[in-house]
Short mmCIF file of C-alpha atoms and ligand atoms in Angstrom, two decimals:
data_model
loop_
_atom_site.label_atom_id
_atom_site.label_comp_id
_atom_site.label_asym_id
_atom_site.label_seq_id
_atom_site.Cartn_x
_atom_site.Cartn_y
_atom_site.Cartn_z
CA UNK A 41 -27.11 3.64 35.86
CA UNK A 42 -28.73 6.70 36.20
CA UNK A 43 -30.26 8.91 33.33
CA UNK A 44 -27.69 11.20 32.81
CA UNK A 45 -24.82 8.42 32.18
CA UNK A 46 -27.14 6.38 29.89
CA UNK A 47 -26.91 9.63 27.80
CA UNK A 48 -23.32 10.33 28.09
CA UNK A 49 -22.93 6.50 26.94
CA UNK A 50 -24.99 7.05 24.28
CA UNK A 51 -23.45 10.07 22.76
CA UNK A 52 -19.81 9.01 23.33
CA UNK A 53 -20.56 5.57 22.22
CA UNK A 54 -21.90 7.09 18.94
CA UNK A 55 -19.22 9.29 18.14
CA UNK A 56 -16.28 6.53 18.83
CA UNK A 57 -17.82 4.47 16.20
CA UNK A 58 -15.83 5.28 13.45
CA UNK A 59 -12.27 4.92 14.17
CA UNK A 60 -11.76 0.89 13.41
CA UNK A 61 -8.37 0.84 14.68
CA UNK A 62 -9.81 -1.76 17.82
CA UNK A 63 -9.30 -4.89 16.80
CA UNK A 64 -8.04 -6.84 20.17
CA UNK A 65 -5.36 -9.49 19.51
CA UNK A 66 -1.74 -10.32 20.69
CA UNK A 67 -1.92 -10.12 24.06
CA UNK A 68 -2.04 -12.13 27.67
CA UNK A 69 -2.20 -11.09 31.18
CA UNK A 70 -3.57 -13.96 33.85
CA UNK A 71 -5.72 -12.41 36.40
CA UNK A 72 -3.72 -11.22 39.24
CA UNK A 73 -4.82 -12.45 42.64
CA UNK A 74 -8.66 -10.96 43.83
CA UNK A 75 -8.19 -9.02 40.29
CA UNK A 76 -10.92 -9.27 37.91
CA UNK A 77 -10.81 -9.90 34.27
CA UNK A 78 -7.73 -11.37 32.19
CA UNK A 79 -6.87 -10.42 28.46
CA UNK A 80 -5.83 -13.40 26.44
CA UNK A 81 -4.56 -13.41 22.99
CA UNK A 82 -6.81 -13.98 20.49
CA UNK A 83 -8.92 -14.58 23.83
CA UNK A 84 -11.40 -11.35 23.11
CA UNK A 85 -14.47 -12.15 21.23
CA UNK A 86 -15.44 -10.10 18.41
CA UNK A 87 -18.65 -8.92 17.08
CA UNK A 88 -19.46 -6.37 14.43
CA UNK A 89 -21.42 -3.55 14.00
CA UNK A 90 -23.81 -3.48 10.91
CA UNK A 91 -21.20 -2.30 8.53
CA UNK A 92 -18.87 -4.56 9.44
CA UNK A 93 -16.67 -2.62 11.93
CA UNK A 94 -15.31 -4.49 15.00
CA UNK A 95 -16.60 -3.85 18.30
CA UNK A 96 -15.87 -6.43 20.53
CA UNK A 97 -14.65 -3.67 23.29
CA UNK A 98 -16.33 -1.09 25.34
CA UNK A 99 -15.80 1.18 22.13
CA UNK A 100 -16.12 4.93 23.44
CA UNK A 101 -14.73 8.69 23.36
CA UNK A 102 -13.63 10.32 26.83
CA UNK A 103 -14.91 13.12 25.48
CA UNK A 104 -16.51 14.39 21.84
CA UNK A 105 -15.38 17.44 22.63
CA UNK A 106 -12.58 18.99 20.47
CA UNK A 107 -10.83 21.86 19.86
CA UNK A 108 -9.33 20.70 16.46
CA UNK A 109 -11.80 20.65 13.31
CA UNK A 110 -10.61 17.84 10.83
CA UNK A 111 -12.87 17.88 8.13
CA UNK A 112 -13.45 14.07 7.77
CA UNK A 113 -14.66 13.65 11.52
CA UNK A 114 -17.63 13.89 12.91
CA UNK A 115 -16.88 15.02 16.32
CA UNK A 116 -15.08 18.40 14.53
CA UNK A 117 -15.62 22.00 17.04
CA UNK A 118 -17.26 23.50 13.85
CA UNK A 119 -19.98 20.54 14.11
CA UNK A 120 -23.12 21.19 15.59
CA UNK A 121 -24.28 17.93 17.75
CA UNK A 122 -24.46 16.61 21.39
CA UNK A 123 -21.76 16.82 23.08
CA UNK A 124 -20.56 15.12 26.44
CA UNK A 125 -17.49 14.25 28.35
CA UNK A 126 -16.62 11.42 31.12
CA UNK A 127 -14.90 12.23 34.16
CA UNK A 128 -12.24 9.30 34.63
CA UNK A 129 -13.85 8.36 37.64
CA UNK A 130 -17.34 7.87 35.55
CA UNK A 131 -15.35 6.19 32.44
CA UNK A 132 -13.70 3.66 35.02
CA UNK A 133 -16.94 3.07 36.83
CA UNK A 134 -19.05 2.48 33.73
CA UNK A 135 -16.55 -0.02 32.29
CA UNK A 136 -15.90 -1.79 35.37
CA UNK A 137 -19.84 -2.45 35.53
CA UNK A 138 -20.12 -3.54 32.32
CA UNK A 139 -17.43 -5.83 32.62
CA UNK A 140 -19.10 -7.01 35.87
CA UNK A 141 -21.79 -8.35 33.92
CA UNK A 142 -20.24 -9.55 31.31
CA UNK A 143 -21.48 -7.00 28.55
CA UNK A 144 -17.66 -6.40 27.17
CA UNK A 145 -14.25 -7.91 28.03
CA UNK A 146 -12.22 -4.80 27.26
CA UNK A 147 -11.93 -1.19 26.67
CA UNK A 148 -11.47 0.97 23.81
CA UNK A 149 -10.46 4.65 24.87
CA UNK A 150 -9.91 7.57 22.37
CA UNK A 151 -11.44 11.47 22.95
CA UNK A 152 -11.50 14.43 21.31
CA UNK A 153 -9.01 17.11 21.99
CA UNK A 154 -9.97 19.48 25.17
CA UNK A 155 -7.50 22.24 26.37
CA UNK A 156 -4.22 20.57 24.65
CA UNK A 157 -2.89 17.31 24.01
CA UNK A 158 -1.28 16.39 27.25
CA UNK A 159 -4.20 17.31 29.67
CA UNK A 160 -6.28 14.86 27.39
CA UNK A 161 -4.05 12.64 27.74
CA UNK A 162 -4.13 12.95 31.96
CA UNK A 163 -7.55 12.55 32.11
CA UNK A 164 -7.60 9.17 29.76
CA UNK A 165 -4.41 8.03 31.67
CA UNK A 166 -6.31 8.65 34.88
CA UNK A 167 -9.57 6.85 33.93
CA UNK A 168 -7.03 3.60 32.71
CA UNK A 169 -5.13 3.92 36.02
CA UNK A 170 -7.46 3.68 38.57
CA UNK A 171 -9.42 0.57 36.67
CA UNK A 172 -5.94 -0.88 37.11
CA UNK A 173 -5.07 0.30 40.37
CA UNK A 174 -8.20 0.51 42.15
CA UNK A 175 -10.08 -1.94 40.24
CA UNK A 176 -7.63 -4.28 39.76
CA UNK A 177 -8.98 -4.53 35.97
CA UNK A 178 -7.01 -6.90 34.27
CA UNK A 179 -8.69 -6.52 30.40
CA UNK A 180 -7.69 -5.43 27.52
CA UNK A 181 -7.46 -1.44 27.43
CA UNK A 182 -6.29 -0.21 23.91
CA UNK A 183 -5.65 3.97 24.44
CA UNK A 184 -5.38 6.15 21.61
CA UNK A 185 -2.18 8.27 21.79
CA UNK A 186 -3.37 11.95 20.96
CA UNK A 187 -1.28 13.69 18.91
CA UNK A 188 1.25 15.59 20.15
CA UNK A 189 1.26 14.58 23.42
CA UNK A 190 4.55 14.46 25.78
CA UNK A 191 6.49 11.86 25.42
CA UNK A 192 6.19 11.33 29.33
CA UNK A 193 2.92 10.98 29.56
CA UNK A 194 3.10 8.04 26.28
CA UNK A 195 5.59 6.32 28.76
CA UNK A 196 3.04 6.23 31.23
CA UNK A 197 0.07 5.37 29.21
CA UNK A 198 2.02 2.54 27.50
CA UNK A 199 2.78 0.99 30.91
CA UNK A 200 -1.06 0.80 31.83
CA UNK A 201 -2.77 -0.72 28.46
CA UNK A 202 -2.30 -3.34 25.85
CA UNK A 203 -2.26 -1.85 22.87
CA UNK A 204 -2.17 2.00 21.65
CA UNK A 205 -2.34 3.40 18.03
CA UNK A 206 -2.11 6.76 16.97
CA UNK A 207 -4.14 7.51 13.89
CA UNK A 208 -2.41 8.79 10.36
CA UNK A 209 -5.80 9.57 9.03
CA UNK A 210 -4.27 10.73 6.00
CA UNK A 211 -1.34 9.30 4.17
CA UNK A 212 0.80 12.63 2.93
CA UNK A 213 1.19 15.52 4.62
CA UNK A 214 0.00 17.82 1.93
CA UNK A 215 -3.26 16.47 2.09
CA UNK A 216 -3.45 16.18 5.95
CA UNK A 217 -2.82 19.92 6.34
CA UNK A 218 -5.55 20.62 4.01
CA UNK A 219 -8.12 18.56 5.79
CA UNK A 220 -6.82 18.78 9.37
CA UNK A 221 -5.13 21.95 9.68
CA UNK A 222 -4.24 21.89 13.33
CA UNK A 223 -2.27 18.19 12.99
CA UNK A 224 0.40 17.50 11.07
CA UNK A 225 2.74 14.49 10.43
CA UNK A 226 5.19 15.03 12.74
CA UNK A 227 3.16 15.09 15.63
CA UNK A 228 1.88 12.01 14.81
CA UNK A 229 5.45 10.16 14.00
CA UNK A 230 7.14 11.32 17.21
CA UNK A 231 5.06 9.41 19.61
CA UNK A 232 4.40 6.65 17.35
CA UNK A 233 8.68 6.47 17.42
CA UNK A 234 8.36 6.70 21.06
CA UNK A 235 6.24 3.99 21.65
CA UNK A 236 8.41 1.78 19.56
CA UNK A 237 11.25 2.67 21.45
CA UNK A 238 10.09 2.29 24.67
CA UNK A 239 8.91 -0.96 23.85
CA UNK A 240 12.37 -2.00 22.45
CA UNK A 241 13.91 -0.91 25.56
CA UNK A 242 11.25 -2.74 27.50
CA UNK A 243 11.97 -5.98 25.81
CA UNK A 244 15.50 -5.86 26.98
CA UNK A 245 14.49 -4.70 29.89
CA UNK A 246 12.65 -7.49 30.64
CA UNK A 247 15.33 -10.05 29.34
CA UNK A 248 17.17 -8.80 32.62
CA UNK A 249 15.00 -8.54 34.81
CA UNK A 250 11.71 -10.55 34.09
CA UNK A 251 8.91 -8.39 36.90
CA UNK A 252 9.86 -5.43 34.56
CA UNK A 253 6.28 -4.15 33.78
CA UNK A 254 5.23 -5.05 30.25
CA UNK A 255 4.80 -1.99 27.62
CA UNK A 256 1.84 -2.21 25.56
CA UNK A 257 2.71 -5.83 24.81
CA UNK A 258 0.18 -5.85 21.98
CA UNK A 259 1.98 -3.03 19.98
CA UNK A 260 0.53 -0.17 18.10
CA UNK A 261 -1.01 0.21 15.74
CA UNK A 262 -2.96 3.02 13.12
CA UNK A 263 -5.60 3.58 10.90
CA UNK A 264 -5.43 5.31 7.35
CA UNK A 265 -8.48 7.19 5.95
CA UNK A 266 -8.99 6.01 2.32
CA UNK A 267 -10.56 7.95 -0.26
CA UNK A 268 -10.97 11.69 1.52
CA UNK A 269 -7.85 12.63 -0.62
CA UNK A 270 -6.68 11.64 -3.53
CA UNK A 271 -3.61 9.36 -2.80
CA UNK A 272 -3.36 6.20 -4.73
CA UNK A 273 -3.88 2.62 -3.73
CA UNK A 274 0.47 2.59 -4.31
CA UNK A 275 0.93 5.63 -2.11
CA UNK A 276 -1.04 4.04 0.30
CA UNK A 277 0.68 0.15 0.77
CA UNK A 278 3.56 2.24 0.21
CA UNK A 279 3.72 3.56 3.64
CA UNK A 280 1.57 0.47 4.89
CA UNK A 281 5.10 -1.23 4.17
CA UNK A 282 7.49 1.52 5.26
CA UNK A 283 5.27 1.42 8.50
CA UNK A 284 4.80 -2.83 8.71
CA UNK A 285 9.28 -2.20 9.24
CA UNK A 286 8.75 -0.64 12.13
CA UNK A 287 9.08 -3.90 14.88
CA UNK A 288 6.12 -2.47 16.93
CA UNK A 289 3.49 -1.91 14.06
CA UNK A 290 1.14 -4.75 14.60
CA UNK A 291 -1.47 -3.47 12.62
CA UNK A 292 -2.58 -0.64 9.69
CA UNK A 293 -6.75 -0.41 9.31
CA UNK A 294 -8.10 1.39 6.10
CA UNK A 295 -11.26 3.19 7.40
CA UNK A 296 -13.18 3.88 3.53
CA UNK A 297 -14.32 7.37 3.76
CA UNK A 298 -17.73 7.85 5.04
CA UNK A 299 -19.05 11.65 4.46
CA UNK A 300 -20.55 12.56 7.78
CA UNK A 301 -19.73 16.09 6.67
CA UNK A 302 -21.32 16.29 3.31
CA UNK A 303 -20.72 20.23 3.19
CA UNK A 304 -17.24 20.20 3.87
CA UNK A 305 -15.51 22.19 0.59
CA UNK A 306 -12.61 20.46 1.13
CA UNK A 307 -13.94 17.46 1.24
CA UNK A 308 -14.03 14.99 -1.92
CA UNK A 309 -17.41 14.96 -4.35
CA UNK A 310 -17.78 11.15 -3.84
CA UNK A 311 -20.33 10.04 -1.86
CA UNK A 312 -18.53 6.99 -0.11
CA UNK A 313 -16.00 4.93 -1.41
CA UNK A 314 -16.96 1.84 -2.74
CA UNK A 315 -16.40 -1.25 0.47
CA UNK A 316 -14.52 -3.51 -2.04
CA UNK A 317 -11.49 -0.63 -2.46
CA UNK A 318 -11.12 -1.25 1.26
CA UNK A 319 -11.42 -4.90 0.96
CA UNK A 320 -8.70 -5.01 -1.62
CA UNK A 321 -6.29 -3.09 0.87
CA UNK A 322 -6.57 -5.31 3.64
CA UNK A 323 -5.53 -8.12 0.90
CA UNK A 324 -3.14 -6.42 -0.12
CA UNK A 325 -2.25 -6.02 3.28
CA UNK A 326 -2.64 -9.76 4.43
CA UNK A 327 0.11 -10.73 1.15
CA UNK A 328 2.66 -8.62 2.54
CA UNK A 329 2.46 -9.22 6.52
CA UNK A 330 2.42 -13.09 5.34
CA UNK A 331 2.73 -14.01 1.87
CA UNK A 332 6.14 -12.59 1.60
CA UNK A 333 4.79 -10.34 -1.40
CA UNK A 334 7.34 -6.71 -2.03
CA UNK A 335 4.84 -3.95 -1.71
CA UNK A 336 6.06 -3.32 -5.30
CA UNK A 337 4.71 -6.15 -7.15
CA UNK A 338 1.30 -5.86 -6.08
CA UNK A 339 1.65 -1.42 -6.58
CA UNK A 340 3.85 0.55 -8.30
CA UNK A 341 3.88 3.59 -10.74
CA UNK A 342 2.36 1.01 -14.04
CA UNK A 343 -0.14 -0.41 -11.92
CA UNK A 344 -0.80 2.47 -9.04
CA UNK A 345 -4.07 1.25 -8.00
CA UNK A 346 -5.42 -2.40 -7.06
CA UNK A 347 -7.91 -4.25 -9.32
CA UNK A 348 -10.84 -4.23 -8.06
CA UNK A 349 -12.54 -6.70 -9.81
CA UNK A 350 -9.98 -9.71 -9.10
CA UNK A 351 -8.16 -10.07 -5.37
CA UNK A 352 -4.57 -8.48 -5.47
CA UNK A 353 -2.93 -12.39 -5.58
CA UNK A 354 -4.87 -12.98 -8.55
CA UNK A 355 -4.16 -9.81 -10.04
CA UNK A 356 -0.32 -10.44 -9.69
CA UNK A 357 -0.71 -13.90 -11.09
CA UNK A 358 -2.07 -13.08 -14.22
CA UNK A 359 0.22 -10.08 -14.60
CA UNK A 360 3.15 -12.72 -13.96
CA UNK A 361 2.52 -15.87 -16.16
CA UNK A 362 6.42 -16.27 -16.37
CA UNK A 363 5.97 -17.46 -12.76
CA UNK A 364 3.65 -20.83 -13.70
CA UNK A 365 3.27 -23.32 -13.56
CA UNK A 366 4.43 -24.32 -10.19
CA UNK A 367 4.90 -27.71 -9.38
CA UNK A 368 3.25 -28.56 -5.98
CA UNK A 369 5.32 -31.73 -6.08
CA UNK A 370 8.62 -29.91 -6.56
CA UNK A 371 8.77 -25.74 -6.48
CA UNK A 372 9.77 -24.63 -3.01
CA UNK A 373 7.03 -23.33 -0.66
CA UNK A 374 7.85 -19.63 -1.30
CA UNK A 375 6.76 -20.14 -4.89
CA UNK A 376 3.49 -22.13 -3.80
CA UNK A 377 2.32 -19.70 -1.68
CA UNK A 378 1.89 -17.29 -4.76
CA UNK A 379 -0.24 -19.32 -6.06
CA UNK A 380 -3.90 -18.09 -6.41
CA UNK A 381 -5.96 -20.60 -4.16
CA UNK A 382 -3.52 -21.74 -1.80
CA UNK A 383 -3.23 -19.86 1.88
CA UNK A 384 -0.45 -20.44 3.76
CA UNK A 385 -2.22 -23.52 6.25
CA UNK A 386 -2.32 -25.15 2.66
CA UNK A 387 1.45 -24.23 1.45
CA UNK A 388 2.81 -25.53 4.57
CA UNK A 389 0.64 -29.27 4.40
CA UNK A 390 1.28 -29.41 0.96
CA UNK A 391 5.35 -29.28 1.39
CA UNK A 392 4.37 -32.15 5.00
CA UNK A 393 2.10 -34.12 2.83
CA UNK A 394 4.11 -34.33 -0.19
CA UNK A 395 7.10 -35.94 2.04
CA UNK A 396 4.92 -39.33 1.59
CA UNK A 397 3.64 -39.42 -1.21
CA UNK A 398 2.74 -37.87 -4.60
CA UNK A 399 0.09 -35.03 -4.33
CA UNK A 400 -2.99 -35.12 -7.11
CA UNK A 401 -5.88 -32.86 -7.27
CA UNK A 402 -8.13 -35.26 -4.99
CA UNK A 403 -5.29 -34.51 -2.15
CA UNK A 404 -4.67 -30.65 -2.72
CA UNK A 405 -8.71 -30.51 -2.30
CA UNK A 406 -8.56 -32.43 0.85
CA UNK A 407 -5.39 -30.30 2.28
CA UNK A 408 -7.76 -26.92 1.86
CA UNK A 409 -6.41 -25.84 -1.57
CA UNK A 410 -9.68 -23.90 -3.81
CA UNK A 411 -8.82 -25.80 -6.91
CA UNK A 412 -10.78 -23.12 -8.98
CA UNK A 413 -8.76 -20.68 -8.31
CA UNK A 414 -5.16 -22.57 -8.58
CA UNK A 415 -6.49 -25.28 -11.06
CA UNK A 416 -4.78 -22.23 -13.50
CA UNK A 417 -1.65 -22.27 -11.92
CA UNK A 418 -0.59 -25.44 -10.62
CA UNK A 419 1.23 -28.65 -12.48
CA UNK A 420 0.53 -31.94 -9.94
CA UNK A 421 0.71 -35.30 -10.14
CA UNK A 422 -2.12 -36.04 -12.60
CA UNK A 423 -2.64 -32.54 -14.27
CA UNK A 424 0.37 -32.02 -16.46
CA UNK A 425 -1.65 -29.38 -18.32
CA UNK A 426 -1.16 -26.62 -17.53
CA UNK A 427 -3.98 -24.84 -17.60
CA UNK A 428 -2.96 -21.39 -17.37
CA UNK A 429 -0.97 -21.67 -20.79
CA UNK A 430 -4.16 -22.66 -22.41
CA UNK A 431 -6.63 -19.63 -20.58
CA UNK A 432 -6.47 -16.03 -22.03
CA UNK A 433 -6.14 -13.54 -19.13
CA UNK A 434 -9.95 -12.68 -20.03
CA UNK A 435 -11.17 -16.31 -19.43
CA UNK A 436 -9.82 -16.55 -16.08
CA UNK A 437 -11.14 -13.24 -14.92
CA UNK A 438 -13.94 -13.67 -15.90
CA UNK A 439 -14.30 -17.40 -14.05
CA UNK A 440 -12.66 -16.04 -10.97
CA UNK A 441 -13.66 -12.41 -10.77
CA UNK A 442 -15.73 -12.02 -7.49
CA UNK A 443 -19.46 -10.67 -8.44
CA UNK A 444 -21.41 -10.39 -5.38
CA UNK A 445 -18.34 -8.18 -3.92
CA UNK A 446 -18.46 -6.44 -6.75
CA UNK A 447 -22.39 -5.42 -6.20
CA UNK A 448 -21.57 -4.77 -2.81
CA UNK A 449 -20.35 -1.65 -3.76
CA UNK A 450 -20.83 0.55 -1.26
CA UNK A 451 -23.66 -1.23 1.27
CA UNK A 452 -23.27 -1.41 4.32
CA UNK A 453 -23.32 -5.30 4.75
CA UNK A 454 -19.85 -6.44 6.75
CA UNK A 455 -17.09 -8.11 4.37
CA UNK A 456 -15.25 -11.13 4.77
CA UNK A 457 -11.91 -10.44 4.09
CA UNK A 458 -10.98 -13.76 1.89
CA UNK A 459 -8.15 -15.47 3.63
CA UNK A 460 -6.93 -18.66 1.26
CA UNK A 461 -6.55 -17.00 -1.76
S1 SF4 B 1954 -8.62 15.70 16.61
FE1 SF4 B 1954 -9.68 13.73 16.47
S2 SF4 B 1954 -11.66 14.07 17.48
FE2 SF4 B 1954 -10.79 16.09 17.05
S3 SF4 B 1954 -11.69 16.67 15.09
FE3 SF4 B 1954 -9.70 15.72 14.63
S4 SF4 B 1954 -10.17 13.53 14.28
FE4 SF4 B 1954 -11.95 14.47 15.31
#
């Protein structure tokens, strides 16, 4: 690779690094005869940046170019840094080499905004076309739509890559027209809708006739800026769970604010919002893509923002003592997955195991349940106490309340987002 594409990489590499919405999953394509590559689901392997951001794919911009100036991004025209652009030829090239030797087992493809929306859009269809065509790639390709872009050309796209998300950035309208004056909502919706219903048609489609070309068969998905404006955490799972109704949303990411353009008027004072906030959104999240949890009981206008200091299960629990105890020998598995402690691997051996036989605490702790946690909560076979009647709200806080998280506060060390809780 000669000189001059070691520095495009390098600058369009850079500038791609914060949009998170690239996490590879849900997808399969076998490797088509003398093609190379195959995209499995779940197959990609992740890694992570320093600050915890995925970036298992070749993660990088067409171009940093743009003719839009959103406050909150670093690539903004009123910004003064290096700027470079790919042809698609070069973008198709470089990712076919470095799939070649094994560097990445996918691509990642957003860019700035050059000319207008739809002859962006050629150029990144182009690049993504002749890897397919010419290269016969068969990895994962996730495209960002760009807003505002023909419906047409999102037809095409969607027929060439996996997965395609087109970023909300900012949750209300008010707020995105102050920060990112040349977007607005609808221009974001519209192919969002279109994807969805292209992909509904393609399902059918399919049904009939079975060669029908797949459209993005991993979905769409976006990624919400949190804590540039001043929506709350309710306003926020709010649309998560308007959005999470749409058949095609696979995923919503919650990129924390980072101030790359400290000078920005418009721009809030804080200096970055604190990791667990985000944290606590993707639980959130998690409990109502699987835990069966109405966006209302974990937000609404009493409690419009998530505890921080307690997970958002938690949080309900002790908001809801009415609820407890449950019975892990009797209540239904609905009611034991609200239980602090217990994921949904353990609801669903608890309601096997306790076919055979009675369940005590020995055998919830060998099924996977964290008895700390739902030690509060539970009744079972040799703990008729229940414990949670004895415990003031403050005493279980403060046992289960998650310190180190806490401290993290706003470093830049990756977090775990806690799965059995
Ligand atoms: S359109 Fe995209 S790349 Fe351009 S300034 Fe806005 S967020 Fe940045």
């Amino acid at each position: 690779m000669n000189e001059k594409m070691i520095s495009k990489l390098e600058i369009l590499a850079e500038s791609a690094k914060y949009d998170i919405s690239c996490a590879s999953s849900g997808t399969s394509r076998s490797n088509k005869s003398k093609g190379v590559g195959n995209a499995h689901g779940w197959g990609l392997c992740h890694t992570f940046t320093a600050d915890g951001r995925c970036i298992s794919l070749l993660k990088i911009m067409l171009t940093n170019y743009c003719m839009f100036d959103c406050a909150y991004c670093i690539n903004r025209q009123s910004n003064d840094i290096p700027r470079a652009g790919f042809t698609p030829r070069e973008l198709a090239d470089l990712t076919i080499e470095f799939y070649r030797r094994n560097y990445i087992e996918g691509l990642f493809l957003s860019s700035g905004i050059v000319r207008n929306a739809d002859h962006t859009m050629e150029k990144m269809i182009r690049a993504v076309k002749i890897l397919r065509d010419e290269y016969a790639f068969n990895g994962y390709i996730h495209m960002k739509a760009i807003p505002g872009a023909s419906n047409e050309l999102i037809s095409q796209a969607g027929l060439l890559v996996d997965r395609m998300s087109v970023n909300l950035e900012i949750p209300t309208e008010k707020n995105l027209k102050l920060l990112a004056p040349d977007k607005d909502h609808l221009s974001i919706y519209q192919p969002m809708r279109h994807i969805q219903q292209n992909l509904l048609e393609n399902i059918e489609d399919r049904k009939k006739i079975r060669s029908t070309p797949k459209f993005v068969p991993a979905g769409q998905s976006t990624q919400v800026i949190i804590g540039a404006t001043d929506e709350t955490d309710n306003q926020i799972l709010q649309l998560t769970a308007k959005l999470y109704k749409r058949p095609s949303m696979k995923r919503v990411y919650y990129s924390g604010f980072i101030p790359v353009n400290g000078y920005d008027k418009r721009l809030p004072v804080v200096q970055e919002v604190p990791r667990v906030r985000e944290n606590r959104l993707y639980q959130a999240d998690w409990l109502l893509r699987f835990y069966d949890f109405d966006v209302n009981e974990i937000v609404n206008d009493k409690y419009p923002d998530l505890d921080l200091t307690v997970d958002p299960k938690l949080s309900w629990a002790i908001r809801n003592p009415q609820f407890f105890p449950v019975d892990v020998n009797r209540d239904s598995y609905q009611k034991i997955l609200r239980v602090p402690g217990i994921g949904v691997k353990s609801a669903k051996l608890i309601i096997l195991a306790r076919r055979h036989r009675k369940l005590n605490l020995q055998a919830l702790k060998r099924i996977g349940v964290v008895l700390k946690r739902a030690q509060f909560f539970i009744l079972c076979h040799e703990m008729r106490g229940f414990k949670l009647l004895h415990s003031s709200e403050e005493y279980i806080r403060l046992s289960l309340q998650e310190k180190p998280l806490l401290e993290a506060k706003t470093t830049n060390m990756p977090q775990q987002l806690v799965m059995g809780w």
